PDB file of C-alpha atoms in Angstrom:
ATOM      1  CA  MET A  13      -0.004  -0.002  -0.003  1.00 50.00           C
ATOM      2  CA  GLY A  14       2.973   2.253   0.260  1.00 51.00           C
ATOM      3  CA  ASN A  15       4.578   3.954   3.210  1.00 55.00           C
ATOM      4  CA  TRP A  16       1.929   6.658   3.490  1.00 57.00           C
ATOM      5  CA  LEU A  17      -0.713   4.010   4.225  1.00 77.00           C
ATOM      6  CA  ASP A  18       1.046   2.132   7.007  1.00 89.00           C
ATOM      7  CA  SER A  19      -0.846   0.655   9.958  1.00 92.00           C
ATOM      8  CA  GLN A  20      -0.527   3.802  12.063  1.00 93.00           C
ATOM      9  CA  THR A  21      -1.909   6.017   9.318  1.00 94.00           C
ATOM     10  CA  LEU A  22      -4.836   3.698   8.651  1.00 96.00           C
ATOM     11  CA  ILE A  23      -5.603   3.458  12.344  1.00 97.00           C
ATOM     12  CA  TRP A  24      -5.605   7.254  12.725  1.00 97.00           C
ATOM     13  CA  PHE A  25      -7.937   7.570   9.730  1.00 97.00           C
ATOM     14  CA  PHE A  26     -10.640   5.833  11.800  1.00 98.00           C
ATOM     15  CA  PRO A  27     -11.800   8.909  13.742  1.00 98.00           C
ATOM     16  CA  ILE A  28     -11.758  10.902  10.502  1.00 98.00           C
ATOM     17  CA  VAL A  29     -13.919   8.311   8.735  1.00 98.00           C
ATOM     18  CA  PHE A  30     -16.219   8.223  11.761  1.00 98.00           C
ATOM     19  CA  VAL A  31     -16.580  12.021  11.708  1.00 97.00           C
ATOM     20  CA  PHE A  32     -17.336  12.177   7.973  1.00 97.00           C
ATOM     21  CA  HIS A  33     -19.932   9.452   8.345  1.00 97.00           C
ATOM     22  CA  ASP A  34     -21.556  10.993  11.382  1.00 96.00           C
ATOM     23  CA  PHE A  35     -21.522  14.493   9.891  1.00 96.00           C
ATOM     24  CA  GLU A  36     -23.722  13.125   7.128  1.00 96.00           C
ATOM     25  CA  GLU A  37     -26.066  11.727   9.781  1.00 94.00           C
ATOM     26  CA  ILE A  38     -26.002  14.960  11.804  1.00 94.00           C
ATOM     27  CA  ILE A  39     -26.844  17.023   8.746  1.00 94.00           C
ATOM     28  CA  MET A  40     -29.642  14.742   7.555  1.00 93.00           C
ATOM     29  CA  ILE A  41     -31.289  13.095  10.568  1.00 89.00           C
ATOM     30  CA  GLU A  42     -33.683  15.772  11.804  1.00 89.00           C
ATOM     31  CA  ARG A  43     -34.987  16.679   8.363  1.00 91.00           C
ATOM     32  CA  TRP A  44     -35.151  13.034   7.225  1.00 90.00           C
ATOM     33  CA  ASN A  45     -37.192  12.080  10.306  1.00 87.00           C
ATOM     34  CA  GLU A  46     -39.651  14.920   9.751  1.00 88.00           C
ATOM     35  CA  LYS A  47     -40.002  14.176   6.047  1.00 90.00           C
ATOM     36  CA  ASN A  48     -40.232  10.375   6.321  1.00 87.00           C
ATOM     37  CA  LYS A  49     -42.159   9.754   9.547  1.00 87.00           C
ATOM     38  CA  GLN A  50     -45.207   8.483   7.648  1.00 88.00           C
ATOM     39  CA  LYS A  51     -43.068   6.222   5.495  1.00 88.00           C
ATOM     40  CA  VAL A  52     -41.585   4.652   8.640  1.00 87.00           C
ATOM     41  CA  TYR A  53     -45.092   3.918   9.942  1.00 89.00           C
ATOM     42  CA  GLN A  54     -46.162   2.512   6.575  1.00 89.00           C
ATOM     43  CA  ARG A  55     -43.147   0.195   6.219  1.00 87.00           C
ATOM     44  CA  LEU A  56     -42.659  -1.016   9.824  1.00 88.00           C
ATOM     45  CA  PRO A  57     -44.937  -2.572  12.417  1.00 91.00           C
ATOM     46  CA  ARG A  58     -46.327   0.163  14.662  1.00 91.00           C
ATOM     47  CA  GLN A  59     -44.360  -0.897  17.754  1.00 92.00           C
ATOM     48  CA  TRP A  60     -41.048  -0.883  15.832  1.00 90.00           C
ATOM     49  CA  ALA A  61     -41.898   2.398  14.138  1.00 88.00           C
ATOM     50  CA  ASP A  62     -42.760   3.993  17.492  1.00 88.00           C
ATOM     51  CA  ARG A  63     -39.452   2.816  18.952  1.00 86.00           C
ATOM     52  CA  MET A  64     -37.468   4.017  15.933  1.00 83.00           C
ATOM     53  CA  ILE A  65     -39.160   7.414  15.851  1.00 82.00           C
ATOM     54  CA  ARG A  66     -38.750   7.850  19.624  1.00 80.00           C
ATOM     55  CA  GLN A  67     -35.066   6.842  19.568  1.00 76.00           C
ATOM     56  CA  PHE A  68     -34.121   9.073  16.637  1.00 78.00           C
ATOM     57  CA  SER A  69     -36.416  12.034  17.300  1.00 81.00           C
ATOM     58  CA  MET A  70     -33.604  14.380  18.103  1.00 87.00           C
ATOM     59  CA  SER A  71     -32.710  17.840  17.033  1.00 90.00           C
ATOM     60  CA  THR A  72     -29.516  18.342  15.105  1.00 92.00           C
ATOM     61  CA  ALA A  73     -27.889  19.780  18.242  1.00 94.00           C
ATOM     62  CA  GLN A  74     -28.982  16.817  20.385  1.00 93.00           C
ATOM     63  CA  PHE A  75     -27.709  14.321  17.847  1.00 93.00           C
ATOM     64  CA  SER A  76     -24.422  16.232  17.626  1.00 95.00           C
ATOM     65  CA  VAL A  77     -23.910  15.831  21.376  1.00 96.00           C
ATOM     66  CA  ALA A  78     -24.656  12.117  21.091  1.00 95.00           C
ATOM     67  CA  VAL A  79     -22.084  11.824  18.287  1.00 96.00           C
ATOM     68  CA  LEU A  80     -19.547  13.691  20.427  1.00 97.00           C
ATOM     69  CA  VAL A  81     -19.983  11.142  23.223  1.00 96.00           C
ATOM     70  CA  VAL A  82     -19.390   8.242  20.825  1.00 97.00           C
ATOM     71  CA  PHE A  83     -16.476  10.127  19.225  1.00 98.00           C
ATOM     72  CA  LEU A  84     -14.735  10.251  22.603  1.00 97.00           C
ATOM     73  CA  PHE A  85     -14.844   6.449  22.704  1.00 96.00           C
ATOM     74  CA  VAL A  86     -13.691   6.186  19.082  1.00 97.00           C
ATOM     75  CA  SER A  87     -10.772   8.513  19.768  1.00 97.00           C
ATOM     76  CA  SER A  88      -9.766   6.605  22.903  1.00 97.00           C
ATOM     77  CA  PHE A  89      -9.875   3.281  21.087  1.00 97.00           C
ATOM     78  CA  THR A  90      -7.839   4.733  18.225  1.00 98.00           C
ATOM     79  CA  TYR A  91      -5.176   5.963  20.620  1.00 97.00           C
ATOM     80  CA  MET A  92      -5.015   2.548  22.309  1.00 97.00           C
ATOM     81  CA  ALA A  93      -4.657   0.828  18.916  1.00 97.00           C
ATOM     82  CA  SER A  94      -1.921   3.224  17.925  1.00 96.00           C
ATOM     83  CA  GLN A  95      -0.122   2.403  21.163  1.00 95.00           C
ATOM     84  CA  TYR A  96      -0.592  -1.314  20.439  1.00 96.00           C
ATOM     85  CA  VAL A  97       1.213  -0.964  17.100  1.00 92.00           C
ATOM     86  CA  ARG A  98       4.008   1.041  18.763  1.00 90.00           C
ATOM     87  CA  GLN A  99       4.015  -1.271  21.798  1.00 89.00           C
ATOM     88  CA  GLY A 100       3.452   1.730  24.022  1.00 88.00           C
ATOM     89  CA  PRO A 101       1.558   2.231  27.271  1.00 90.00           C
ATOM     90  CA  GLY A 102      -2.204   1.860  27.220  1.00 88.00           C
ATOM     91  CA  ALA A 103      -1.992  -0.527  24.280  1.00 93.00           C
ATOM     92  CA  ASN A 104      -5.176  -2.370  23.316  1.00 94.00           C
ATOM     93  CA  ILE A 105      -6.207  -3.463  19.835  1.00 96.00           C
ATOM     94  CA  TYR A 106      -9.432  -5.236  20.810  1.00 97.00           C
ATOM     95  CA  CYS A 107     -11.541  -2.148  21.545  1.00 96.00           C
ATOM     96  CA  PHE A 108     -10.436  -0.623  18.249  1.00 97.00           C
ATOM     97  CA  THR A 109     -11.121  -3.859  16.365  1.00 97.00           C
ATOM     98  CA  THR A 110     -14.587  -4.070  17.883  1.00 97.00           C
ATOM     99  CA  ALA A 111     -15.317  -0.426  16.993  1.00 97.00           C
ATOM    100  CA  THR A 112     -14.082  -0.777  13.407  1.00 97.00           C
ATOM    101  CA  LEU A 113     -16.072  -3.969  12.893  1.00 97.00           C
ATOM    102  CA  LEU A 114     -19.109  -2.269  14.318  1.00 96.00           C
ATOM    103  CA  LEU A 115     -18.796   0.711  11.968  1.00 97.00           C
ATOM    104  CA  PHE A 116     -18.239  -1.673   9.041  1.00 97.00           C
ATOM    105  CA  ILE A 117     -21.361  -3.718   9.845  1.00 96.00           C
ATOM    106  CA  HIS A 118     -23.302  -0.578  10.767  1.00 95.00           C
ATOM    107  CA  SER A 119     -22.696   0.790   7.269  1.00 96.00           C
ATOM    108  CA  PHE A 120     -24.706  -2.101   5.855  1.00 97.00           C
ATOM    109  CA  THR A 121     -27.667  -1.059   8.017  1.00 94.00           C
ATOM    110  CA  HIS A 122     -27.639   2.390   6.394  1.00 94.00           C
ATOM    111  CA  ILE A 123     -27.510   0.898   2.935  1.00 96.00           C
ATOM    112  CA  GLY A 124     -30.231  -1.602   3.851  1.00 94.00           C
ATOM    113  CA  GLN A 125     -32.412   1.179   5.259  1.00 91.00           C
ATOM    114  CA  SER A 126     -32.078   3.104   2.004  1.00 93.00           C
ATOM    115  CA  VAL A 127     -33.201   0.070   0.053  1.00 94.00           C
ATOM    116  CA  PHE A 128     -36.010  -0.688   2.526  1.00 91.00           C
ATOM    117  CA  PHE A 129     -37.355   2.866   2.676  1.00 88.00           C
ATOM    118  CA  ARG A 130     -36.589   3.523  -0.994  1.00 89.00           C
ATOM    119  CA  SER A 131     -34.824   6.790  -0.216  1.00 88.00           C
ATOM    120  CA  ILE A 132     -31.407   8.032   0.769  1.00 92.00           C
ATOM    121  CA  THR A 133     -31.214   7.644   4.543  1.00 91.00           C
ATOM    122  CA  PRO A 134     -28.826   9.478   6.860  1.00 92.00           C
ATOM    123  CA  GLY A 135     -25.411   7.830   6.637  1.00 94.00           C
ATOM    124  CA  ALA A 136     -26.002   5.825   3.464  1.00 96.00           C
ATOM    125  CA  VAL A 137     -23.806   7.830   1.103  1.00 97.00           C
ATOM    126  CA  THR A 138     -20.718   7.887   3.328  1.00 98.00           C
ATOM    127  CA  SER A 139     -21.295   4.243   4.210  1.00 97.00           C
ATOM    128  CA  LEU A 140     -21.041   3.328   0.572  1.00 97.00           C
ATOM    129  CA  ILE A 141     -18.216   5.604  -0.573  1.00 97.00           C
ATOM    130  CA  ILE A 142     -16.109   6.040   2.584  1.00 98.00           C
ATOM    131  CA  VAL A 143     -16.827   3.551   5.380  1.00 98.00           C
ATOM    132  CA  LEU A 144     -16.962   0.330   3.354  1.00 97.00           C
ATOM    133  CA  PRO A 145     -13.804   0.967   1.299  1.00 97.00           C
ATOM    134  CA  TYR A 146     -11.879   2.244   4.332  1.00 98.00           C
ATOM    135  CA  SER A 147     -12.946  -0.720   6.455  1.00 97.00           C
ATOM    136  CA  LEU A 148     -11.895  -3.226   3.822  1.00 96.00           C
ATOM    137  CA  VAL A 149      -8.505  -1.555   3.302  1.00 96.00           C
ATOM    138  CA  LEU A 150      -7.958  -1.233   7.059  1.00 97.00           C
ATOM    139  CA  LEU A 151      -8.794  -4.845   7.839  1.00 96.00           C
ATOM    140  CA  TYR A 152      -6.775  -6.156   4.898  1.00 95.00           C
ATOM    141  CA  SER A 153      -3.779  -4.035   5.839  1.00 94.00           C
ATOM    142  CA  LEU A 154      -3.884  -4.926   9.539  1.00 96.00           C
ATOM    143  CA  LEU A 155      -4.179  -8.618   8.689  1.00 96.00           C
ATOM    144  CA  GLU A 156      -1.360  -8.445   6.123  1.00 94.00           C
ATOM    145  CA  SER A 157       0.942  -6.625   8.530  1.00 93.00           C
ATOM    146  CA  HIS A 158       0.069  -9.099  11.313  1.00 94.00           C
ATOM    147  CA  VAL A 159      -1.246  -6.378  13.587  1.00 95.00           C
ATOM    148  CA  LEU A 160      -4.499  -8.367  13.590  1.00 96.00           C
ATOM    149  CA  THR A 161      -5.245 -12.039  13.176  1.00 96.00           C
ATOM    150  CA  TRP A 162      -8.519 -13.679  12.266  1.00 97.00           C
ATOM    151  CA  SER A 163      -8.787 -15.062  15.791  1.00 97.00           C
ATOM    152  CA  MET A 164      -8.497 -11.516  17.176  1.00 96.00           C
ATOM    153  CA  ILE A 165     -11.288 -10.403  14.842  1.00 97.00           C
ATOM    154  CA  PHE A 166     -13.542 -13.302  15.837  1.00 96.00           C
ATOM    155  CA  PHE A 167     -12.764 -12.659  19.502  1.00 96.00           C
ATOM    156  CA  SER A 168     -13.838  -9.020  19.082  1.00 96.00           C
ATOM    157  CA  LEU A 169     -17.158  -9.728  17.352  1.00 95.00           C
ATOM    158  CA  PRO A 170     -19.248 -10.574  20.451  1.00 94.00           C
ATOM    159  CA  PHE A 171     -18.159  -7.364  22.153  1.00 94.00           C
ATOM    160  CA  MET A 172     -20.067  -5.307  19.586  1.00 94.00           C
ATOM    161  CA  VAL A 173     -23.187  -5.751  21.744  1.00 94.00           C
ATOM    162  CA  LEU A 174     -21.500  -3.554  24.369  1.00 92.00           C
ATOM    163  CA  ALA A 175     -21.781  -0.642  21.948  1.00 91.00           C
ATOM    164  CA  LEU A 176     -25.582  -0.593  22.249  1.00 89.00           C
ATOM    165  CA  PRO A 177     -25.612   0.738  25.828  1.00 92.00           C
ATOM    166  CA  VAL A 178     -22.968   3.309  24.856  1.00 92.00           C
ATOM    167  CA  VAL A 179     -25.053   4.541  21.908  1.00 90.00           C
ATOM    168  CA  LEU A 180     -28.245   4.608  24.000  1.00 89.00           C
ATOM    169  CA  LEU A 181     -26.401   6.515  26.725  1.00 93.00           C
ATOM    170  CA  ALA A 182     -25.057   8.941  24.104  1.00 93.00           C
ATOM    171  CA  HIS A 183     -28.587   9.548  22.789  1.00 90.00           C
ATOM    172  CA  PHE A 184     -29.855  10.037  26.361  1.00 92.00           C
ATOM    173  CA  ILE A 185     -27.072  12.545  27.084  1.00 95.00           C
ATOM    174  CA  GLY A 186     -27.767  14.357  23.811  1.00 93.00           C
ATOM    175  CA  LYS A 187     -31.440  14.714  24.672  1.00 90.00           C
ATOM    176  CA  LYS A 188     -30.747  15.854  28.244  1.00 92.00           C
ATOM    177  CA  VAL A 189     -27.875  18.262  27.583  1.00 91.00           C
ATOM    178  CA  VAL A 190     -29.496  20.187  24.748  1.00 87.00           C
TER     179      VAL A 190
END
């Protein structure tokens, strides 16, 4: 991949990719929810639609605070992964691996939502043109350079469920702070 795309560089791209992706969501979420509320109720069972609307009924400012909370985790995990590659203090690759796998899989939900709702949903464009390519290059590079192994990836997969409370907490904080 060349020297400019070494493991450290790819790892530090993660918060940047996260920010680009979430900026798209921040910009679109409030307006998309207002414009497509009826479509959500038409396409989903009422209980699911109620839950989705309630969870994502946030102003742009509230959602921005929620993204900031998650970004703090992303940044911390990125630092720990960087330290892992450098064999420095605070080294941990597993949190970073879990977060990158989560963003990778999460991008498919945005694409799936766009197909399901037959409209561009918040996060779909950056999922397709930034998150998916970055994730594939990152994982390939980290596997090729032996920073990661397949067993480390499989070990990290179950920990993705721990992100749900973090995201729910972030949404709660966003709604309470703003």
